[in-house]
Short mmCIF file of N, CA, C and O and ligand atoms in Angstrom, two decimals:
data_model
loop_
_atom_site.label_atom_id
_atom_site.label_comp_id
_atom_site.label_asym_id
_atom_site.label_seq_id
_atom_site.Cartn_x
_atom_site.Cartn_y
_atom_site.Cartn_z
N MET A 1 90.66 81.68 85.51
CA MET A 1 90.29 82.78 84.61
C MET A 1 90.49 84.11 85.33
O MET A 1 90.20 84.21 86.51
N ILE A 2 90.98 85.09 84.62
CA ILE A 2 91.13 86.41 85.23
C ILE A 2 90.32 87.44 84.43
O ILE A 2 89.95 87.21 83.28
N ALA A 3 90.07 88.56 85.09
CA ALA A 3 89.38 89.67 84.45
C ALA A 3 90.27 90.90 84.52
O ALA A 3 91.06 91.06 85.47
N ILE A 4 90.13 91.76 83.53
CA ILE A 4 90.91 93.00 83.49
C ILE A 4 89.97 94.13 83.11
O ILE A 4 89.06 93.94 82.29
N ALA A 5 90.15 95.28 83.74
CA ALA A 5 89.31 96.44 83.44
C ALA A 5 90.09 97.70 83.74
O ALA A 5 91.05 97.69 84.52
N SER A 6 89.66 98.78 83.12
CA SER A 6 90.34 100.06 83.34
C SER A 6 89.36 101.21 83.08
O SER A 6 88.30 101.01 82.49
N ASP A 7 89.76 102.39 83.51
CA ASP A 7 89.12 103.60 83.01
C ASP A 7 89.95 104.10 81.82
O ASP A 7 90.87 103.41 81.35
N HIS A 8 89.65 105.32 81.36
CA HIS A 8 90.38 105.87 80.21
C HIS A 8 91.85 106.09 80.53
O HIS A 8 92.70 105.96 79.65
N GLY A 9 92.16 106.40 81.80
CA GLY A 9 93.55 106.63 82.19
C GLY A 9 94.39 105.37 82.17
O GLY A 9 95.62 105.44 82.08
N GLY A 10 93.73 104.22 82.24
CA GLY A 10 94.44 102.95 82.22
C GLY A 10 94.26 102.16 80.95
O GLY A 10 94.79 101.06 80.81
N TYR A 11 93.51 102.74 80.02
CA TYR A 11 93.13 101.99 78.82
C TYR A 11 94.35 101.53 77.99
O TYR A 11 94.42 100.37 77.57
N ALA A 12 95.30 102.41 77.76
CA ALA A 12 96.46 102.07 76.92
C ALA A 12 97.23 100.91 77.53
O ALA A 12 97.62 99.96 76.83
N LEU A 13 97.43 100.96 78.84
CA LEU A 13 98.15 99.86 79.49
C LEU A 13 97.32 98.58 79.48
O LEU A 13 97.85 97.48 79.32
N LYS A 14 96.01 98.70 79.63
CA LYS A 14 95.15 97.50 79.57
C LYS A 14 95.32 96.79 78.24
O LYS A 14 95.42 95.56 78.21
N GLU A 15 95.34 97.54 77.15
CA GLU A 15 95.49 96.92 75.83
C GLU A 15 96.83 96.19 75.72
O GLU A 15 96.91 95.09 75.16
N ILE A 16 97.89 96.79 76.26
CA ILE A 16 99.22 96.15 76.24
C ILE A 16 99.20 94.88 77.07
O ILE A 16 99.72 93.84 76.66
N LEU A 17 98.60 94.95 78.25
CA LEU A 17 98.58 93.78 79.14
C LEU A 17 97.70 92.67 78.58
O LEU A 17 97.99 91.48 78.77
N LYS A 18 96.64 93.01 77.87
CA LYS A 18 95.82 91.98 77.23
C LYS A 18 96.64 91.18 76.22
O LYS A 18 96.56 89.96 76.16
N GLU A 19 97.45 91.89 75.44
CA GLU A 19 98.32 91.22 74.46
C GLU A 19 99.33 90.33 75.18
O GLU A 19 99.62 89.21 74.75
N HIS A 20 99.87 90.86 76.27
CA HIS A 20 100.86 90.11 77.05
C HIS A 20 100.25 88.83 77.61
O HIS A 20 100.85 87.76 77.52
N LEU A 21 99.06 88.93 78.15
CA LEU A 21 98.39 87.76 78.72
C LEU A 21 98.04 86.75 77.62
O LEU A 21 98.23 85.54 77.80
N ALA A 22 97.56 87.24 76.51
CA ALA A 22 97.21 86.35 75.40
C ALA A 22 98.45 85.61 74.90
O ALA A 22 98.39 84.40 74.63
N ALA A 23 99.56 86.31 74.80
CA ALA A 23 100.81 85.69 74.33
C ALA A 23 101.28 84.61 75.30
O ALA A 23 101.94 83.64 74.90
N ALA A 24 100.96 84.80 76.58
CA ALA A 24 101.35 83.82 77.60
C ALA A 24 100.32 82.70 77.73
O ALA A 24 100.49 81.80 78.56
N GLY A 25 99.24 82.78 76.96
CA GLY A 25 98.21 81.74 77.01
C GLY A 25 97.33 81.83 78.23
O GLY A 25 96.73 80.84 78.65
N ILE A 26 97.25 83.03 78.82
CA ILE A 26 96.42 83.23 80.02
C ILE A 26 95.11 83.86 79.59
O ILE A 26 95.09 85.01 79.11
N PRO A 27 93.99 83.14 79.73
CA PRO A 27 92.70 83.71 79.32
C PRO A 27 92.28 84.84 80.24
O PRO A 27 92.37 84.73 81.46
N ALA A 28 91.85 85.94 79.64
CA ALA A 28 91.43 87.11 80.43
C ALA A 28 90.23 87.75 79.77
O ALA A 28 90.23 87.99 78.56
N ASP A 29 89.21 88.01 80.57
CA ASP A 29 88.03 88.72 80.06
C ASP A 29 88.23 90.22 80.27
O ASP A 29 88.57 90.67 81.37
N ASP A 30 88.02 90.98 79.20
CA ASP A 30 88.11 92.44 79.26
C ASP A 30 86.72 92.99 79.62
O ASP A 30 85.78 92.88 78.84
N LEU A 31 86.63 93.60 80.79
CA LEU A 31 85.34 94.13 81.27
C LEU A 31 85.23 95.63 81.00
O LEU A 31 84.41 96.31 81.62
N GLY A 32 86.04 96.17 80.07
CA GLY A 32 85.98 97.58 79.71
C GLY A 32 87.00 98.39 80.50
O GLY A 32 87.73 97.84 81.32
N CYS A 33 87.10 99.69 80.15
CA CYS A 33 86.32 100.42 79.17
C CYS A 33 86.93 100.27 77.77
O CYS A 33 87.90 99.54 77.61
N ALA A 34 86.35 100.96 76.80
CA ALA A 34 86.85 100.90 75.42
C ALA A 34 87.64 102.15 75.07
O ALA A 34 87.85 102.44 73.89
N GLY A 35 88.08 102.88 76.07
CA GLY A 35 88.92 104.05 75.83
C GLY A 35 88.19 105.37 76.02
O GLY A 35 88.83 106.43 76.06
N GLU A 36 86.88 105.30 76.15
CA GLU A 36 86.10 106.52 76.35
C GLU A 36 86.23 107.01 77.79
O GLU A 36 86.63 106.27 78.67
N GLN A 37 85.85 108.28 78.03
CA GLN A 37 85.88 108.83 79.38
C GLN A 37 84.83 108.14 80.24
O GLN A 37 83.64 108.14 79.88
N VAL A 38 85.28 107.52 81.33
CA VAL A 38 84.36 106.81 82.22
C VAL A 38 84.73 107.14 83.67
O VAL A 38 85.73 107.81 83.93
N ASP A 39 83.92 106.63 84.58
CA ASP A 39 84.19 106.80 86.01
C ASP A 39 84.74 105.50 86.57
O ASP A 39 84.06 104.46 86.53
N TYR A 40 85.97 105.56 87.08
CA TYR A 40 86.63 104.32 87.53
C TYR A 40 85.87 103.53 88.59
O TYR A 40 85.98 102.29 88.60
N PRO A 41 85.08 104.14 89.49
CA PRO A 41 84.38 103.29 90.47
C PRO A 41 83.43 102.28 89.81
O PRO A 41 83.22 101.18 90.34
N ASP A 42 82.86 102.64 88.66
CA ASP A 42 81.93 101.73 87.97
C ASP A 42 82.67 100.47 87.51
O ASP A 42 82.13 99.35 87.59
N TYR A 43 83.89 100.64 87.03
CA TYR A 43 84.65 99.50 86.51
C TYR A 43 85.25 98.69 87.65
O TYR A 43 85.33 97.45 87.56
N ALA A 44 85.66 99.37 88.70
CA ALA A 44 86.12 98.64 89.89
C ALA A 44 84.99 97.78 90.44
O ALA A 44 85.19 96.60 90.77
N ALA A 45 83.79 98.34 90.51
CA ALA A 45 82.66 97.61 91.10
C ALA A 45 82.30 96.39 90.26
O ALA A 45 82.11 95.29 90.81
N SER A 46 82.21 96.54 88.95
CA SER A 46 81.76 95.39 88.15
C SER A 46 82.80 94.27 88.17
O SER A 46 82.46 93.09 88.31
N LEU A 47 84.08 94.62 88.06
CA LEU A 47 85.11 93.57 88.09
C LEU A 47 85.16 92.92 89.48
O LEU A 47 85.18 91.69 89.61
N CYS A 48 85.17 93.73 90.52
CA CYS A 48 85.32 93.18 91.87
C CYS A 48 84.11 92.35 92.28
O CYS A 48 84.26 91.35 92.99
N ARG A 49 82.92 92.73 91.86
CA ARG A 49 81.75 91.91 92.19
C ARG A 49 81.85 90.55 91.51
O ARG A 49 81.47 89.53 92.10
N ALA A 50 82.39 90.52 90.30
CA ALA A 50 82.55 89.25 89.59
C ALA A 50 83.63 88.39 90.25
O ALA A 50 83.49 87.17 90.37
N VAL A 51 84.71 89.02 90.70
CA VAL A 51 85.76 88.26 91.42
C VAL A 51 85.20 87.74 92.74
O VAL A 51 85.37 86.57 93.09
N ALA A 52 84.52 88.60 93.49
CA ALA A 52 83.97 88.20 94.80
C ALA A 52 82.94 87.08 94.64
O ALA A 52 82.80 86.24 95.53
N ALA A 53 82.24 87.05 93.53
CA ALA A 53 81.23 86.01 93.28
C ALA A 53 81.86 84.70 92.81
O ALA A 53 81.16 83.71 92.64
N GLY A 54 83.17 84.71 92.55
CA GLY A 54 83.85 83.49 92.14
C GLY A 54 83.90 83.27 90.65
O GLY A 54 84.37 82.23 90.18
N LYS A 55 83.44 84.25 89.88
CA LYS A 55 83.48 84.10 88.41
C LYS A 55 84.92 84.15 87.90
O LYS A 55 85.24 83.53 86.88
N TYR A 56 85.77 84.89 88.59
CA TYR A 56 87.18 85.00 88.21
C TYR A 56 88.06 84.71 89.42
O TYR A 56 87.68 85.02 90.55
N ASP A 57 89.24 84.14 89.15
CA ASP A 57 90.19 83.85 90.23
C ASP A 57 90.87 85.13 90.72
O ASP A 57 91.09 85.32 91.91
N ARG A 58 91.22 85.98 89.77
CA ARG A 58 91.91 87.23 90.10
C ARG A 58 91.45 88.31 89.14
O ARG A 58 90.96 88.02 88.05
N GLY A 59 91.69 89.57 89.54
CA GLY A 59 91.35 90.69 88.67
C GLY A 59 92.52 91.66 88.58
O GLY A 59 93.35 91.74 89.49
N ILE A 60 92.54 92.39 87.48
CA ILE A 60 93.52 93.46 87.28
C ILE A 60 92.74 94.72 86.95
O ILE A 60 91.90 94.72 86.03
N LEU A 61 92.99 95.78 87.71
CA LEU A 61 92.31 97.07 87.50
C LEU A 61 93.35 98.15 87.26
O LEU A 61 94.37 98.20 87.95
N ILE A 62 93.07 99.01 86.30
CA ILE A 62 94.03 100.06 85.95
C ILE A 62 93.30 101.39 85.79
O ILE A 62 92.31 101.48 85.05
N CYS A 63 93.79 102.41 86.49
CA CYS A 63 93.36 103.78 86.20
C CYS A 63 94.62 104.61 86.02
O CYS A 63 95.71 104.04 85.84
N GLY A 64 94.51 105.91 86.01
CA GLY A 64 95.69 106.73 85.74
C GLY A 64 96.79 106.53 86.76
O GLY A 64 97.95 106.27 86.41
N THR A 65 96.43 106.65 88.02
CA THR A 65 97.41 106.45 89.10
C THR A 65 97.30 105.08 89.75
O THR A 65 98.22 104.66 90.47
N GLY A 66 96.17 104.43 89.57
CA GLY A 66 95.87 103.19 90.30
C GLY A 66 95.25 103.46 91.66
O GLY A 66 94.77 102.53 92.32
N ILE A 67 95.25 104.71 92.07
CA ILE A 67 94.79 105.04 93.43
C ILE A 67 93.26 104.98 93.53
O ILE A 67 92.71 104.28 94.38
N GLY A 68 92.60 105.72 92.67
CA GLY A 68 91.13 105.78 92.76
C GLY A 68 90.50 104.41 92.60
O GLY A 68 89.59 104.03 93.36
N ILE A 69 91.01 103.65 91.64
CA ILE A 69 90.38 102.36 91.35
C ILE A 69 90.67 101.36 92.47
O ILE A 69 89.85 100.48 92.76
N SER A 70 91.81 101.51 93.17
CA SER A 70 92.09 100.62 94.30
C SER A 70 91.24 100.99 95.51
O SER A 70 90.77 100.11 96.24
N ILE A 71 91.04 102.27 95.73
CA ILE A 71 90.16 102.70 96.83
C ILE A 71 88.76 102.14 96.60
O ILE A 71 88.14 101.58 97.51
N ALA A 72 88.27 102.27 95.37
CA ALA A 72 86.94 101.76 95.06
C ALA A 72 86.87 100.24 95.20
O ALA A 72 85.92 99.70 95.76
N ALA A 73 87.89 99.56 94.70
CA ALA A 73 87.89 98.09 94.73
C ALA A 73 87.80 97.56 96.16
O ALA A 73 87.09 96.58 96.42
N ASN A 74 88.49 98.20 97.07
CA ASN A 74 88.52 97.71 98.44
C ASN A 74 87.23 97.98 99.22
O ASN A 74 87.10 97.56 100.37
N LYS A 75 86.28 98.64 98.57
CA LYS A 75 84.95 98.81 99.17
C LYS A 75 84.08 97.57 98.99
O LYS A 75 83.04 97.43 99.64
N ILE A 76 84.48 96.70 98.06
CA ILE A 76 83.65 95.54 97.74
C ILE A 76 83.99 94.38 98.69
O ILE A 76 85.16 93.99 98.82
N HIS A 77 82.98 93.84 99.32
CA HIS A 77 83.15 92.75 100.29
C HIS A 77 83.90 91.58 99.65
O HIS A 77 83.54 91.13 98.56
N GLY A 78 84.95 91.13 100.33
CA GLY A 78 85.70 89.97 99.85
C GLY A 78 86.87 90.32 98.95
O GLY A 78 87.62 89.43 98.55
N ILE A 79 87.00 91.60 98.63
CA ILE A 79 88.10 92.02 97.75
C ILE A 79 89.27 92.55 98.58
O ILE A 79 89.09 93.35 99.50
N ARG A 80 90.44 92.06 98.24
CA ARG A 80 91.69 92.60 98.78
C ARG A 80 92.49 93.08 97.57
O ARG A 80 93.13 92.29 96.88
N ALA A 81 92.40 94.37 97.31
CA ALA A 81 93.04 94.95 96.13
C ALA A 81 94.34 95.63 96.54
O ALA A 81 94.40 96.37 97.52
N ALA A 82 95.40 95.37 95.77
CA ALA A 82 96.72 95.91 96.07
C ALA A 82 97.21 96.76 94.91
O ALA A 82 97.31 96.27 93.78
N LEU A 83 97.51 98.01 95.21
CA LEU A 83 98.13 98.91 94.22
C LEU A 83 99.63 98.66 94.26
O LEU A 83 100.28 98.91 95.28
N CYS A 84 100.17 98.17 93.17
CA CYS A 84 101.58 97.79 93.12
C CYS A 84 102.32 98.54 92.02
O CYS A 84 101.85 98.60 90.88
N GLY A 85 103.49 99.05 92.38
CA GLY A 85 104.35 99.71 91.40
C GLY A 85 105.69 99.02 91.26
O GLY A 85 106.60 99.52 90.61
N ASP A 86 105.80 97.85 91.90
CA ASP A 86 107.06 97.09 91.82
C ASP A 86 106.74 95.61 92.05
O ASP A 86 105.68 95.26 92.58
N CYS A 87 107.67 94.75 91.65
CA CYS A 87 107.42 93.30 91.73
C CYS A 87 107.45 92.78 93.16
O CYS A 87 106.72 91.84 93.48
N TYR A 88 108.27 93.38 94.02
CA TYR A 88 108.32 92.92 95.41
C TYR A 88 106.95 93.12 96.07
O TYR A 88 106.46 92.24 96.78
N SER A 89 106.35 94.28 95.84
CA SER A 89 105.02 94.53 96.42
C SER A 89 104.00 93.53 95.88
O SER A 89 103.13 93.05 96.62
N ALA A 90 104.08 93.23 94.59
CA ALA A 90 103.14 92.27 94.00
C ALA A 90 103.33 90.89 94.63
O ALA A 90 102.35 90.18 94.91
N GLU A 91 104.57 90.51 94.86
CA GLU A 91 104.86 89.21 95.48
C GLU A 91 104.30 89.18 96.91
O GLU A 91 103.65 88.21 97.32
N MET A 92 104.55 90.22 97.68
CA MET A 92 104.07 90.26 99.06
C MET A 92 102.55 90.38 99.13
O MET A 92 101.91 89.85 100.04
N ALA A 93 101.98 91.08 98.16
CA ALA A 93 100.52 91.21 98.13
C ALA A 93 99.86 89.85 98.02
O ALA A 93 98.79 89.61 98.58
N ARG A 94 100.49 88.94 97.32
CA ARG A 94 99.97 87.57 97.20
C ARG A 94 100.37 86.73 98.41
O ARG A 94 99.53 86.09 99.02
N GLN A 95 101.65 86.73 98.77
CA GLN A 95 102.13 85.84 99.85
C GLN A 95 101.54 86.22 101.20
O GLN A 95 101.17 85.34 101.98
N HIS A 96 101.49 87.51 101.50
CA HIS A 96 101.09 87.95 102.84
C HIS A 96 99.63 88.39 102.93
O HIS A 96 99.00 88.21 103.96
N ASN A 97 99.14 89.01 101.87
CA ASN A 97 97.80 89.61 101.92
C ASN A 97 96.76 88.81 101.15
O ASN A 97 95.58 89.17 101.19
N ASP A 98 97.18 87.79 100.43
CA ASP A 98 96.27 87.01 99.58
C ASP A 98 95.41 87.95 98.73
O ASP A 98 94.20 87.76 98.59
N ALA A 99 96.05 88.97 98.18
CA ALA A 99 95.33 89.94 97.35
C ALA A 99 94.71 89.23 96.15
O ALA A 99 95.36 88.38 95.52
N ASN A 100 93.46 89.55 95.86
CA ASN A 100 92.81 88.93 94.71
C ASN A 100 92.60 89.90 93.55
O ASN A 100 92.16 89.49 92.47
N VAL A 101 92.95 91.15 93.76
CA VAL A 101 92.90 92.14 92.67
C VAL A 101 94.19 92.96 92.69
O VAL A 101 94.60 93.46 93.75
N LEU A 102 94.80 93.06 91.53
CA LEU A 102 96.00 93.90 91.34
C LEU A 102 95.57 95.22 90.71
O LEU A 102 94.85 95.22 89.70
N CYS A 103 96.02 96.32 91.30
CA CYS A 103 95.75 97.63 90.72
C CYS A 103 97.06 98.25 90.23
O CYS A 103 98.10 98.12 90.88
N LEU A 104 96.97 98.90 89.08
CA LEU A 104 98.14 99.51 88.46
C LEU A 104 97.81 100.93 88.03
O LEU A 104 96.66 101.23 87.69
N GLY A 105 98.83 101.78 88.02
CA GLY A 105 98.68 103.14 87.52
C GLY A 105 99.19 103.22 86.09
O GLY A 105 100.40 103.15 85.84
N GLY A 106 98.29 103.35 85.16
CA GLY A 106 98.67 103.35 83.75
C GLY A 106 99.52 104.54 83.35
O GLY A 106 100.24 104.48 82.35
N ARG A 107 99.43 105.63 84.14
CA ARG A 107 100.24 106.81 83.85
C ARG A 107 101.48 106.86 84.74
O ARG A 107 102.20 107.87 84.73
N VAL A 108 101.70 105.78 85.49
CA VAL A 108 102.79 105.77 86.46
C VAL A 108 103.84 104.72 86.13
O VAL A 108 105.05 105.02 86.10
N VAL A 109 103.40 103.49 85.88
CA VAL A 109 104.36 102.41 85.61
C VAL A 109 104.55 102.24 84.10
O VAL A 109 103.61 102.36 83.32
N GLY A 110 105.77 101.94 83.72
CA GLY A 110 106.05 101.62 82.32
C GLY A 110 105.46 100.26 81.97
O GLY A 110 105.23 99.42 82.85
N SER A 111 105.25 100.06 80.69
CA SER A 111 104.56 98.83 80.28
C SER A 111 105.38 97.57 80.55
O SER A 111 104.82 96.53 80.89
N GLU A 112 106.69 97.64 80.41
CA GLU A 112 107.51 96.44 80.65
C GLU A 112 107.50 96.07 82.13
O GLU A 112 107.42 94.89 82.49
N LEU A 113 107.60 97.08 82.99
CA LEU A 113 107.51 96.81 84.42
C LEU A 113 106.12 96.28 84.76
O LEU A 113 105.98 95.32 85.54
N ALA A 114 105.09 96.87 84.18
CA ALA A 114 103.73 96.41 84.46
C ALA A 114 103.55 94.93 84.09
O ALA A 114 102.89 94.18 84.81
N LYS A 115 104.15 94.51 82.99
CA LYS A 115 104.05 93.10 82.59
C LYS A 115 104.66 92.20 83.65
O LYS A 115 104.11 91.16 84.01
N LYS A 116 105.81 92.61 84.17
CA LYS A 116 106.49 91.79 85.20
C LYS A 116 105.70 91.80 86.51
O LYS A 116 105.65 90.79 87.21
N ILE A 117 105.10 92.93 86.83
CA ILE A 117 104.26 92.99 88.04
C ILE A 117 103.08 92.03 87.88
O ILE A 117 102.75 91.28 88.81
N VAL A 118 102.45 92.05 86.73
CA VAL A 118 101.32 91.14 86.47
C VAL A 118 101.78 89.69 86.56
O VAL A 118 101.12 88.85 87.20
N ASP A 119 102.90 89.36 85.93
CA ASP A 119 103.41 87.98 85.96
C ASP A 119 103.65 87.54 87.40
O ASP A 119 103.30 86.43 87.79
N THR A 120 104.25 88.42 88.19
CA THR A 120 104.53 88.09 89.59
C THR A 120 103.24 87.87 90.35
O THR A 120 103.10 86.90 91.12
N PHE A 121 102.29 88.76 90.14
CA PHE A 121 101.00 88.65 90.86
C PHE A 121 100.28 87.35 90.51
O PHE A 121 99.68 86.71 91.39
N LEU A 122 100.33 86.97 89.26
CA LEU A 122 99.57 85.79 88.82
C LEU A 122 100.26 84.47 89.14
O LEU A 122 99.60 83.42 89.14
N THR A 123 101.56 84.51 89.40
CA THR A 123 102.28 83.25 89.62
C THR A 123 102.66 83.03 91.09
O THR A 123 103.20 81.97 91.42
N THR A 124 102.38 83.98 91.94
CA THR A 124 102.75 83.86 93.36
C THR A 124 101.54 83.41 94.17
O THR A 124 100.44 83.96 94.02
N GLY A 125 101.76 82.44 95.02
CA GLY A 125 100.67 81.92 95.86
C GLY A 125 100.66 82.55 97.24
O GLY A 125 101.65 83.15 97.68
N PHE A 126 99.54 82.37 97.91
CA PHE A 126 99.41 82.81 99.31
C PHE A 126 100.25 81.89 100.19
O PHE A 126 100.29 80.68 99.97
N SER A 127 100.88 82.44 101.21
CA SER A 127 101.76 81.65 102.08
C SER A 127 100.99 80.68 102.96
O SER A 127 101.54 79.67 103.39
N HIS A 128 99.73 81.00 103.26
CA HIS A 128 98.91 80.23 104.21
C HIS A 128 99.50 80.24 105.61
O HIS A 128 99.19 79.37 106.42
N GLY A 129 100.35 81.22 105.86
CA GLY A 129 100.90 81.36 107.21
C GLY A 129 99.80 81.72 108.21
O GLY A 129 98.91 82.54 107.88
N GLU A 130 99.89 81.14 109.39
CA GLU A 130 98.86 81.37 110.42
C GLU A 130 98.75 82.86 110.75
O GLU A 130 97.64 83.38 110.96
N ASN A 131 99.89 83.53 110.81
CA ASN A 131 99.88 84.97 111.13
C ASN A 131 99.17 85.77 110.04
O ASN A 131 98.39 86.69 110.33
N HIS A 132 99.40 85.40 108.79
CA HIS A 132 98.76 86.13 107.69
C HIS A 132 97.26 85.83 107.62
O HIS A 132 96.46 86.72 107.34
N ILE A 133 96.89 84.58 107.87
CA ILE A 133 95.47 84.22 107.91
C ILE A 133 94.76 85.03 108.99
O ILE A 133 93.66 85.57 108.78
N ARG A 134 95.39 85.14 110.15
CA ARG A 134 94.79 85.88 111.27
C ARG A 134 94.61 87.36 110.90
O ARG A 134 93.56 87.95 111.15
N ARG A 135 95.62 87.93 110.25
CA ARG A 135 95.55 89.36 109.92
C ARG A 135 94.50 89.63 108.84
O ARG A 135 93.79 90.64 108.88
N ILE A 136 94.41 88.73 107.87
CA ILE A 136 93.39 88.89 106.82
C ILE A 136 92.00 88.78 107.43
O ILE A 136 91.09 89.53 107.05
N ALA A 137 91.83 87.88 108.39
CA ALA A 137 90.53 87.76 109.08
C ALA A 137 90.21 89.05 109.83
O ALA A 137 89.05 89.49 109.87
N LYS A 138 91.23 89.67 110.40
CA LYS A 138 91.00 90.94 111.10
C LYS A 138 90.62 92.05 110.12
O LYS A 138 89.80 92.92 110.44
N ILE A 139 91.20 92.03 108.93
CA ILE A 139 90.81 93.01 107.90
C ILE A 139 89.33 92.80 107.55
O ILE A 139 88.56 93.75 107.49
N ALA A 140 88.96 91.54 107.35
CA ALA A 140 87.57 91.23 106.99
C ALA A 140 86.62 91.70 108.08
O ALA A 140 85.52 92.18 107.79
N ALA A 141 87.04 91.57 109.32
CA ALA A 141 86.19 91.96 110.46
C ALA A 141 86.03 93.48 110.54
O ALA A 141 85.12 93.98 111.23
N LEU A 142 86.88 94.22 109.85
CA LEU A 142 86.77 95.68 109.84
C LEU A 142 85.64 96.17 108.96
O LEU A 142 85.20 97.31 109.07
N GLU A 143 85.20 95.30 108.02
CA GLU A 143 84.19 95.74 107.05
C GLU A 143 82.89 96.04 107.77
O GLU A 143 82.46 95.28 108.63
N ASP A 144 82.25 97.14 107.40
CA ASP A 144 80.97 97.54 108.03
C ASP A 144 79.82 96.71 107.48
O ASP A 144 79.86 96.23 106.38
C1 RB5 B 201 91.17 110.05 85.43
O1 RB5 B 201 91.59 111.23 84.82
C2 RB5 B 201 91.99 109.79 86.68
O2 RB5 B 201 91.55 110.63 87.71
C3 RB5 B 201 91.89 108.34 87.08
O3 RB5 B 201 92.32 107.55 86.05
C4 RB5 B 201 92.69 107.91 88.30
O4 RB5 B 201 94.01 108.31 88.19
C5 RB5 B 201 92.09 108.24 89.62
O5 RB5 B 201 92.61 107.85 90.67
#
């Protein structure tokens, strides 16, 4: 199961991606917002806490640029959030970084590209390479 959330800057793309996921038969819980003006850290926190708790396998977060919501997401223990604007980055975020949250800029990426980035993120597995496991452990050790 995956979760998706956005602020107002990412709302339009969230609605498009929800339709895309539904058409692909991928269940996704929408954790807001409903299009109103909100603060993206609140939505990053609620989605990421649910992912970190194991309620969802992966999360998708969208704000205007994807920057603010990714900064906020990476504050949550256990979250590796990747802001991706291309499919190669989404693939590497999974293979090398075992990213569990994808961040997108709703005012930056076109909807068709965003769909392909989401598809890549959701279908690519972690490499389980020893070097990548070691580096991810070092990232975790950086947390205060
Ligand atoms: C909201 O206007 C905008 O600042 C937000 O969506 C995001 O782009 C912040 O990083």
